[in-house]
mmCIF file of C-alpha atoms in Angstrom:
data_model
loop_
_atom_site.group_PDB
_atom_site.id
_atom_site.type_symbol
_atom_site.label_atom_id
_atom_site.label_comp_id
_atom_site.label_asym_id
_atom_site.label_seq_id
_atom_site.Cartn_x
_atom_site.Cartn_y
_atom_site.Cartn_z
ATOM 1 C CA MET A 659 -46.538 17.725 58.955
ATOM 2 C CA SER A 660 -45.073 14.289 58.223
ATOM 3 C CA THR A 661 -46.035 14.545 54.543
ATOM 4 C CA SER A 662 -44.444 17.996 54.274
ATOM 5 C CA ALA A 663 -41.280 16.788 55.981
ATOM 6 C CA ALA A 664 -41.083 13.785 53.650
ATOM 7 C CA LEU A 665 -41.450 16.012 50.597
ATOM 8 C CA ASN A 666 -38.718 18.330 51.894
ATOM 9 C CA ARG A 667 -36.381 15.396 52.499
ATOM 10 C CA ARG A 668 -37.086 14.084 49.007
ATOM 11 C CA PHE A 669 -36.422 17.485 47.472
ATOM 12 C CA ASP A 670 -33.155 17.801 49.420
ATOM 13 C CA LYS A 671 -32.100 14.342 48.238
ATOM 14 C CA LEU A 672 -32.855 15.153 44.606
ATOM 15 C CA LYS A 673 -31.017 18.443 44.925
ATOM 16 C CA ALA A 674 -27.952 16.696 46.366
ATOM 17 C CA LEU A 675 -28.004 14.129 43.559
ATOM 18 C CA GLU A 676 -28.292 16.883 40.961
ATOM 19 C CA GLU A 677 -25.367 18.825 42.395
ATOM 20 C CA SER A 678 -23.246 15.660 42.487
ATOM 21 C CA GLY A 679 -24.043 14.973 38.824
ATOM 22 C CA LYS A 680 -25.498 11.522 39.406
ATOM 23 C CA LEU A 681 -28.810 12.397 37.828
ATOM 24 C CA LYS A 682 -27.147 13.330 34.534
ATOM 25 C CA SER A 683 -24.602 10.535 34.284
ATOM 26 C CA ARG A 684 -27.058 7.844 33.211
ATOM 27 C CA GLY A 685 -28.690 9.970 30.516
ATOM 28 C CA SER A 686 -25.394 11.277 29.197
ATOM 29 C CA GLY A 687 -23.916 7.762 29.154
ATOM 30 C CA ARG A 688 -26.902 6.481 27.218
ATOM 31 C CA ALA A 689 -26.599 9.309 24.697
ATOM 32 C CA PHE A 690 -22.879 8.599 24.287
ATOM 33 C CA ARG A 691 -23.531 4.902 23.655
ATOM 34 C CA LYS A 692 -26.200 5.774 21.097
ATOM 35 C CA LEU A 693 -23.740 8.118 19.390
ATOM 36 C CA LEU A 694 -21.121 5.363 19.183
ATOM 37 C CA SER A 695 -23.701 2.964 17.732
ATOM 38 C CA ASN A 696 -24.240 5.362 14.804
ATOM 39 C CA ARG A 697 -21.789 4.184 12.140
ATOM 40 C CA LEU A 698 -21.855 7.407 10.158
ATOM 41 C CA ALA A 699 -21.233 9.441 13.321
ATOM 42 C CA VAL A 700 -18.244 7.228 14.211
ATOM 43 C CA LEU A 701 -16.939 7.547 10.658
ATOM 44 C CA GLY A 702 -17.339 11.314 10.945
ATOM 45 C CA LEU A 703 -15.447 11.355 14.247
ATOM 46 C CA VAL A 704 -12.601 9.337 12.721
ATOM 47 C CA MET A 705 -12.366 11.584 9.641
ATOM 48 C CA PHE A 706 -12.616 14.730 11.772
ATOM 49 C CA THR A 707 -9.900 13.515 14.155
ATOM 50 C CA ILE A 708 -7.519 12.494 11.363
ATOM 51 C CA ILE A 709 -7.787 15.820 9.517
ATOM 52 C CA LEU A 710 -7.629 17.849 12.734
ATOM 53 C CA LEU A 711 -4.567 16.027 14.095
ATOM 54 C CA ALA A 712 -2.830 16.162 10.713
ATOM 55 C CA SER A 713 -3.326 19.931 10.656
ATOM 56 C CA VAL A 714 -2.265 20.443 14.269
ATOM 57 C CA PHE A 715 0.893 18.366 13.835
ATOM 58 C CA ALA A 716 1.653 19.665 10.340
ATOM 59 C CA PRO A 717 5.285 20.585 11.213
ATOM 60 C CA LEU A 718 5.932 16.940 12.126
ATOM 61 C CA ILE A 719 4.239 15.499 9.026
ATOM 62 C CA ALA A 720 5.128 17.903 6.220
ATOM 63 C CA GLU A 721 8.756 17.935 5.116
ATOM 64 C CA HIS A 722 8.504 21.158 3.109
ATOM 65 C CA ASP A 723 7.833 24.755 4.057
ATOM 66 C CA PRO A 724 4.377 25.753 2.739
ATOM 67 C CA LEU A 725 5.637 29.273 1.976
ATOM 68 C CA ARG A 726 8.963 28.355 0.343
ATOM 69 C CA VAL A 727 9.078 29.343 -3.339
ATOM 70 C CA ASP A 728 11.119 27.125 -5.675
ATOM 71 C CA LEU A 729 10.669 28.144 -9.303
ATOM 72 C CA ARG A 730 12.769 25.200 -10.495
ATOM 73 C CA SER A 731 10.138 22.835 -9.057
ATOM 74 C CA ARG A 732 6.990 24.597 -10.267
ATOM 75 C CA LEU A 733 3.953 22.586 -11.427
ATOM 76 C CA LEU A 734 5.454 19.184 -10.645
ATOM 77 C CA PRO A 735 2.938 16.294 -10.537
ATOM 78 C CA PRO A 736 2.508 14.165 -7.389
ATOM 79 C CA SER A 737 5.601 12.126 -6.534
ATOM 80 C CA ALA A 738 7.395 10.532 -3.601
ATOM 81 C CA GLU A 739 8.992 13.897 -2.745
ATOM 82 C CA HIS A 740 5.885 16.011 -3.271
ATOM 83 C CA TRP A 741 2.844 13.894 -2.421
ATOM 84 C CA PHE A 742 0.338 16.378 -3.855
ATOM 85 C CA GLY A 743 2.718 17.957 -6.357
ATOM 86 C CA THR A 744 3.710 21.628 -6.452
ATOM 87 C CA ASP A 745 1.888 24.793 -7.462
ATOM 88 C CA MET A 746 2.747 27.617 -9.882
ATOM 89 C CA THR A 747 5.552 28.936 -7.672
ATOM 90 C CA GLY A 748 6.981 25.567 -6.662
ATOM 91 C CA ARG A 749 5.386 25.409 -3.205
ATOM 92 C CA ASP A 750 4.549 21.939 -1.884
ATOM 93 C CA VAL A 751 0.761 21.466 -2.104
ATOM 94 C CA PHE A 752 0.669 18.755 0.583
ATOM 95 C CA ALA A 753 2.329 21.050 3.111
ATOM 96 C CA ARG A 754 -0.003 23.883 2.149
ATOM 97 C CA VAL A 755 -3.060 21.650 2.653
ATOM 98 C CA LEU A 756 -1.896 20.628 6.136
ATOM 99 C CA TYR A 757 -0.971 24.127 7.254
ATOM 100 C CA GLY A 758 -4.048 25.563 5.548
ATOM 101 C CA GLY A 759 -6.233 23.238 7.609
ATOM 102 C CA ARG A 760 -5.064 25.003 10.751
ATOM 103 C CA ILE A 761 -6.442 28.351 9.590
ATOM 104 C CA SER A 762 -9.592 27.020 7.918
ATOM 105 C CA ILE A 763 -10.595 24.894 10.910
ATOM 106 C CA LEU A 764 -9.787 27.787 13.246
ATOM 107 C CA VAL A 765 -12.026 30.103 11.234
ATOM 108 C CA GLY A 766 -14.865 27.585 10.986
ATOM 109 C CA LEU A 767 -14.864 26.105 14.472
ATOM 110 C CA GLY A 768 -13.766 29.291 16.243
ATOM 111 C CA SER A 769 -16.430 31.400 14.557
ATOM 112 C CA ALA A 770 -19.132 28.825 15.317
ATOM 113 C CA LEU A 771 -18.154 28.609 18.986
ATOM 114 C CA LEU A 772 -18.005 32.395 19.412
ATOM 115 C CA ALA A 773 -21.332 32.809 17.620
ATOM 116 C CA ALA A 774 -22.806 30.177 19.949
ATOM 117 C CA VAL A 775 -21.449 31.947 23.030
ATOM 118 C CA VAL A 776 -23.001 35.239 21.941
ATOM 119 C CA GLY A 777 -26.274 33.869 20.599
ATOM 120 C CA VAL A 778 -26.909 31.279 23.306
ATOM 121 C CA GLY A 779 -25.748 33.636 26.053
ATOM 122 C CA ILE A 780 -28.301 36.249 24.991
ATOM 123 C CA GLY A 781 -31.084 33.838 24.019
ATOM 124 C CA CYS A 782 -30.865 31.813 27.214
ATOM 125 C CA TYR A 783 -31.387 34.766 29.529
ATOM 126 C CA THR A 784 -33.816 36.817 27.451
ATOM 127 C CA GLY A 785 -35.899 33.744 26.576
ATOM 128 C CA TYR A 786 -36.316 32.982 30.277
ATOM 129 C CA LYS A 787 -36.910 36.531 31.491
ATOM 130 C CA GLY A 788 -39.061 37.805 28.610
ATOM 131 C CA GLY A 789 -40.309 41.388 28.725
ATOM 132 C CA TRP A 790 -38.705 44.359 27.006
ATOM 133 C CA ILE A 791 -35.190 42.909 27.019
ATOM 134 C CA ASP A 792 -36.437 39.883 25.076
ATOM 135 C CA THR A 793 -38.210 42.152 22.583
ATOM 136 C CA VAL A 794 -35.082 44.253 21.990
ATOM 137 C CA ALA A 795 -32.872 41.167 21.475
ATOM 138 C CA LEU A 796 -35.434 39.581 19.151
ATOM 139 C CA ARG A 797 -35.785 42.681 16.976
ATOM 140 C CA THR A 798 -31.992 43.085 16.824
ATOM 141 C CA SER A 799 -31.562 39.506 15.615
ATOM 142 C CA GLU A 800 -34.272 40.066 13.003
ATOM 143 C CA ILE A 801 -32.363 43.077 11.658
ATOM 144 C CA PHE A 802 -29.181 41.019 11.211
ATOM 145 C CA MET A 803 -31.045 38.063 9.719
ATOM 146 C CA SER A 804 -33.028 40.211 7.273
ATOM 147 C CA PHE A 805 -29.903 40.648 5.100
ATOM 148 C CA PRO A 806 -28.669 37.751 2.922
ATOM 149 C CA GLN A 807 -25.675 36.435 4.861
ATOM 150 C CA LEU A 808 -23.292 36.253 1.899
ATOM 151 C CA ILE A 809 -24.098 39.827 0.850
ATOM 152 C CA LEU A 810 -23.657 41.050 4.423
ATOM 153 C CA VAL A 811 -20.310 39.227 4.738
ATOM 154 C CA LEU A 812 -19.027 40.697 1.461
ATOM 155 C CA MET A 813 -20.136 44.174 2.519
ATOM 156 C CA LEU A 814 -18.442 43.924 5.918
ATOM 157 C CA VAL A 815 -15.229 42.550 4.379
ATOM 158 C CA ALA A 816 -15.161 45.534 2.019
ATOM 159 C CA ILE A 817 -15.663 47.912 4.959
ATOM 160 C CA VAL A 818 -13.280 46.507 7.598
ATOM 161 C CA GLY A 819 -10.713 44.926 5.249
ATOM 162 C CA GLN A 820 -9.235 41.443 4.858
ATOM 163 C CA SER A 821 -7.611 39.740 7.824
ATOM 164 C CA LEU A 822 -8.018 36.542 9.799
ATOM 165 C CA VAL A 823 -9.413 38.294 12.887
ATOM 166 C CA ASN A 824 -11.785 40.431 10.835
ATOM 167 C CA LEU A 825 -13.164 37.384 9.044
ATOM 168 C CA ILE A 826 -13.852 35.562 12.326
ATOM 169 C CA LEU A 827 -15.573 38.630 13.791
ATOM 170 C CA ILE A 828 -17.656 39.051 10.637
ATOM 171 C CA PHE A 829 -18.783 35.423 10.801
ATOM 172 C CA VAL A 830 -19.730 35.895 14.465
ATOM 173 C CA VAL A 831 -21.686 39.079 13.727
ATOM 174 C CA THR A 832 -23.580 37.434 10.860
ATOM 175 C CA GLY A 833 -24.017 34.039 12.539
ATOM 176 C CA TRP A 834 -25.179 34.710 16.111
ATOM 177 C CA GLY A 835 -28.814 35.322 15.110
ATOM 178 C CA PRO A 836 -29.840 31.724 14.336
ATOM 179 C CA MET A 837 -28.091 30.516 17.511
ATOM 180 C CA TYR A 838 -29.961 33.126 19.543
ATOM 181 C CA ARG A 839 -33.362 32.257 18.110
ATOM 182 C CA MET A 840 -32.859 28.533 18.667
ATOM 183 C CA ALA A 841 -31.755 29.055 22.285
ATOM 184 C CA ARG A 842 -34.635 31.460 22.901
ATOM 185 C CA ALA A 843 -37.178 28.988 21.533
ATOM 186 C CA ARG A 844 -35.836 26.267 23.819
ATOM 187 C CA MET A 845 -35.962 28.558 26.847
ATOM 188 C CA LEU A 846 -39.554 29.558 26.111
ATOM 189 C CA SER A 847 -40.472 25.876 26.215
ATOM 190 C CA ILE A 848 -38.361 24.875 29.219
ATOM 191 C CA ARG A 849 -39.425 27.787 31.447
ATOM 192 C CA GLU A 850 -42.918 26.269 31.648
ATOM 193 C CA GLU A 851 -41.563 23.084 33.218
ATOM 194 C CA GLU A 852 -42.388 22.328 36.847
ATOM 195 C CA PHE A 853 -38.762 22.250 38.015
ATOM 196 C CA VAL A 854 -38.307 25.869 36.897
ATOM 197 C CA GLN A 855 -41.356 26.949 38.860
ATOM 198 C CA ALA A 856 -40.065 25.029 41.866
ATOM 199 C CA LEU A 857 -36.693 26.801 41.644
ATOM 200 C CA GLU A 858 -38.436 30.159 41.424
ATOM 201 C CA SER A 859 -40.527 29.343 44.506
ATOM 202 C CA PHE A 860 -37.329 28.614 46.443
ATOM 203 C CA GLY A 861 -35.977 32.062 45.502
ATOM 204 C CA VAL A 862 -33.171 30.916 43.188
ATOM 205 C CA GLY A 863 -31.761 33.803 41.111
ATOM 206 C CA SER A 864 -32.725 34.281 37.466
ATOM 207 C CA ILE A 865 -29.164 33.949 36.123
ATOM 208 C CA ARG A 866 -28.614 30.731 38.046
ATOM 209 C CA ILE A 867 -31.901 29.271 36.834
ATOM 210 C CA ALA A 868 -31.262 30.241 33.215
ATOM 211 C CA TYR A 869 -27.648 29.143 32.868
ATOM 212 C CA LYS A 870 -27.212 26.386 35.449
ATOM 213 C CA HIS A 871 -30.567 24.597 35.388
ATOM 214 C CA MET A 872 -32.257 25.410 32.061
ATOM 215 C CA LEU A 873 -29.314 25.631 29.656
ATOM 216 C CA PRO A 874 -28.113 22.016 30.180
ATOM 217 C CA ASN A 875 -31.538 20.820 29.001
ATOM 218 C CA ALA A 876 -31.041 22.684 25.697
ATOM 219 C CA LEU A 877 -27.455 21.640 24.936
ATOM 220 C CA GLY A 878 -28.434 18.871 22.507
ATOM 221 C CA PRO A 879 -29.797 21.047 19.676
ATOM 222 C CA ILE A 880 -27.174 23.703 20.436
ATOM 223 C CA MET A 881 -24.311 21.245 19.846
ATOM 224 C CA VAL A 882 -25.929 20.064 16.631
ATOM 225 C CA ASN A 883 -26.257 23.667 15.472
ATOM 226 C CA ILE A 884 -22.600 24.347 16.285
ATOM 227 C CA THR A 885 -21.466 21.457 14.075
ATOM 228 C CA LEU A 886 -23.633 22.580 11.164
ATOM 229 C CA THR A 887 -22.490 26.191 11.584
ATOM 230 C CA THR A 888 -18.846 25.052 11.607
ATOM 231 C CA ALA A 889 -19.326 23.327 8.249
ATOM 232 C CA MET A 890 -21.106 26.397 6.877
ATOM 233 C CA PHE A 891 -18.327 28.774 7.972
ATOM 234 C CA ILE A 892 -15.592 26.529 6.517
ATOM 235 C CA LEU A 893 -17.374 26.522 3.170
ATOM 236 C CA ALA A 894 -17.920 30.291 3.425
ATOM 237 C CA GLU A 895 -14.214 30.884 4.099
ATOM 238 C CA ALA A 896 -13.265 28.644 1.180
ATOM 239 C CA GLY A 897 -15.663 30.490 -1.128
ATOM 240 C CA LEU A 898 -14.529 33.951 -0.032
ATOM 241 C CA SER A 899 -10.841 33.030 -0.265
ATOM 242 C CA PHE A 900 -11.415 31.479 -3.693
ATOM 243 C CA LEU A 901 -12.759 34.864 -4.794
ATOM 244 C CA GLY A 902 -9.813 36.628 -3.144
ATOM 245 C CA LEU A 903 -12.017 38.243 -0.466
ATOM 246 C CA GLY A 904 -11.309 36.038 2.550
ATOM 247 C CA VAL A 905 -8.062 35.488 4.432
ATOM 248 C CA PRO A 906 -5.143 37.335 2.755
ATOM 249 C CA LEU A 907 -3.620 35.217 -0.010
ATOM 250 C CA GLN A 908 -0.172 35.021 1.610
ATOM 251 C CA ILE A 909 -1.675 32.938 4.434
ATOM 252 C CA PRO A 910 -2.210 29.283 3.414
ATOM 253 C CA THR A 911 -5.843 28.237 3.816
ATOM 254 C CA TRP A 912 -7.922 25.706 1.963
ATOM 255 C CA GLY A 913 -9.744 28.487 0.160
ATOM 256 C CA ASN A 914 -6.530 30.255 -0.817
ATOM 257 C CA ILE A 915 -5.180 27.017 -2.297
ATOM 258 C CA LEU A 916 -8.346 26.720 -4.378
ATOM 259 C CA ASN A 917 -7.863 30.298 -5.530
ATOM 260 C CA ALA A 918 -5.321 29.043 -8.095
ATOM 261 C CA ALA A 919 -8.116 27.132 -9.867
ATOM 262 C CA GLN A 920 -9.519 30.418 -11.179
ATOM 263 C CA ASP A 921 -7.021 29.987 -14.002
ATOM 264 C CA LEU A 922 -8.654 27.764 -16.632
ATOM 265 C CA ARG A 923 -5.251 26.353 -17.628
ATOM 266 C CA ILE A 924 -4.644 25.225 -14.038
ATOM 267 C CA LEU A 925 -8.148 23.785 -13.808
ATOM 268 C CA GLN A 926 -7.737 21.708 -16.958
ATOM 269 C CA ASN A 927 -4.084 20.632 -16.903
ATOM 270 C CA TYR A 928 -2.866 20.667 -13.287
ATOM 271 C CA TRP A 929 -5.527 18.837 -11.309
ATOM 272 C CA TRP A 930 -3.249 18.170 -8.315
ATOM 273 C CA ILE A 931 -3.291 21.854 -7.349
ATOM 274 C CA TRP A 932 -7.036 21.959 -6.627
ATOM 275 C CA LEU A 933 -8.397 18.402 -6.451
ATOM 276 C CA PRO A 934 -6.684 17.182 -3.213
ATOM 277 C CA VAL A 935 -7.659 20.269 -1.223
ATOM 278 C CA GLY A 936 -11.181 20.066 -2.637
ATOM 279 C CA LEU A 937 -11.441 16.472 -1.443
ATOM 280 C CA VAL A 938 -10.122 17.456 1.995
ATOM 281 C CA ILE A 939 -12.701 20.250 2.315
ATOM 282 C CA SER A 940 -15.515 17.926 1.225
ATOM 283 C CA SER A 941 -14.354 15.168 3.595
ATOM 284 C CA PHE A 942 -14.082 17.506 6.575
ATOM 285 C CA VAL A 943 -17.475 19.131 5.977
ATOM 286 C CA LEU A 944 -19.042 15.696 5.468
ATOM 287 C CA ALA A 945 -17.455 14.477 8.717
ATOM 288 C CA VAL A 946 -18.807 17.462 10.645
ATOM 289 C CA ASN A 947 -22.284 16.860 9.221
ATOM 290 C CA PHE A 948 -22.118 13.164 10.171
ATOM 291 C CA ILE A 949 -21.177 14.150 13.726
ATOM 292 C CA GLY A 950 -24.035 16.653 13.837
ATOM 293 C CA ASP A 951 -26.546 14.038 12.674
ATOM 294 C CA GLY A 952 -25.259 11.613 15.287
ATOM 295 C CA LEU A 953 -25.527 14.204 18.057
ATOM 296 C CA ARG A 954 -29.063 15.043 16.959
ATOM 297 C CA ASP A 955 -30.151 11.402 17.064
ATOM 298 C CA SER A 956 -28.475 10.701 20.414
ATOM 299 C CA THR A 957 -29.694 13.831 22.249
ATOM 300 C CA ASP A 958 -33.240 14.084 20.866
ATOM 301 C CA PRO A 959 -35.612 12.595 23.491
ATOM 302 C CA THR A 960 -38.164 11.695 20.802
ATOM 303 C CA MET A 961 -35.620 9.391 19.122
ATOM 304 C CA GLN A 962 -34.438 7.571 22.236
ATOM 305 C CA GLY A 963 -35.012 3.846 22.007
#
């Protein structure tokens, strides 16, 4: 009886520490310090923060209206008044890059987060429960992933039409599958752990086990996947808008600014219209990838020093 009582007291103590968050603080602090020790990850965070803040506070930074047409100032090279020059209708390219970042980052990051909510939400529960519900979710994801993503996106854009909301929803519909399969694979592995069996023996509900106790142990690869998906969606939006199939052209986005480079004369003679925004896109995607690599190294138990 004394051994059983001691085990119960130990379990109650561990449970109290878990609920207070003390068990996770040391591991999370160690992962954060490892992330900060990664120079490329820190560089990515700095680049990401600068571009994000510049886009958010665009009205305070840009002096010109990104939509204002001034035909007397068309195709001006970079100068003190127009840092990135002007485009074919006299609009300030610097202002358009800043305001365009708002929409492009919203599409990329918003779509990745929504796709993660859908995919991880389904994969976490079905991966733990198994059975017919897991089979149905798995087969549904296979149907969506059997189509080439770019072809599926183009087809859905042609069906539902061009708009900002439609593009985000299309990215979510075409992007939740990989998130689901990754979360499901993690749940299949974690549900065999002893702490899950202990929770089941104490009668804890399935939803609570899946989302409160198992999901935190899978957040590392999920966060990495979100960063990589964000970069992928930003590039996809830029490509679709460059082709005239993404966000409507009257809305400034990074892809819509690049759309002007379809004209060979612009591409050859007016580099300031497409080169600065191209560098911004490349820098932002590179920063997101650096952050993702840093998160992977800091949250992967096999790489902990």
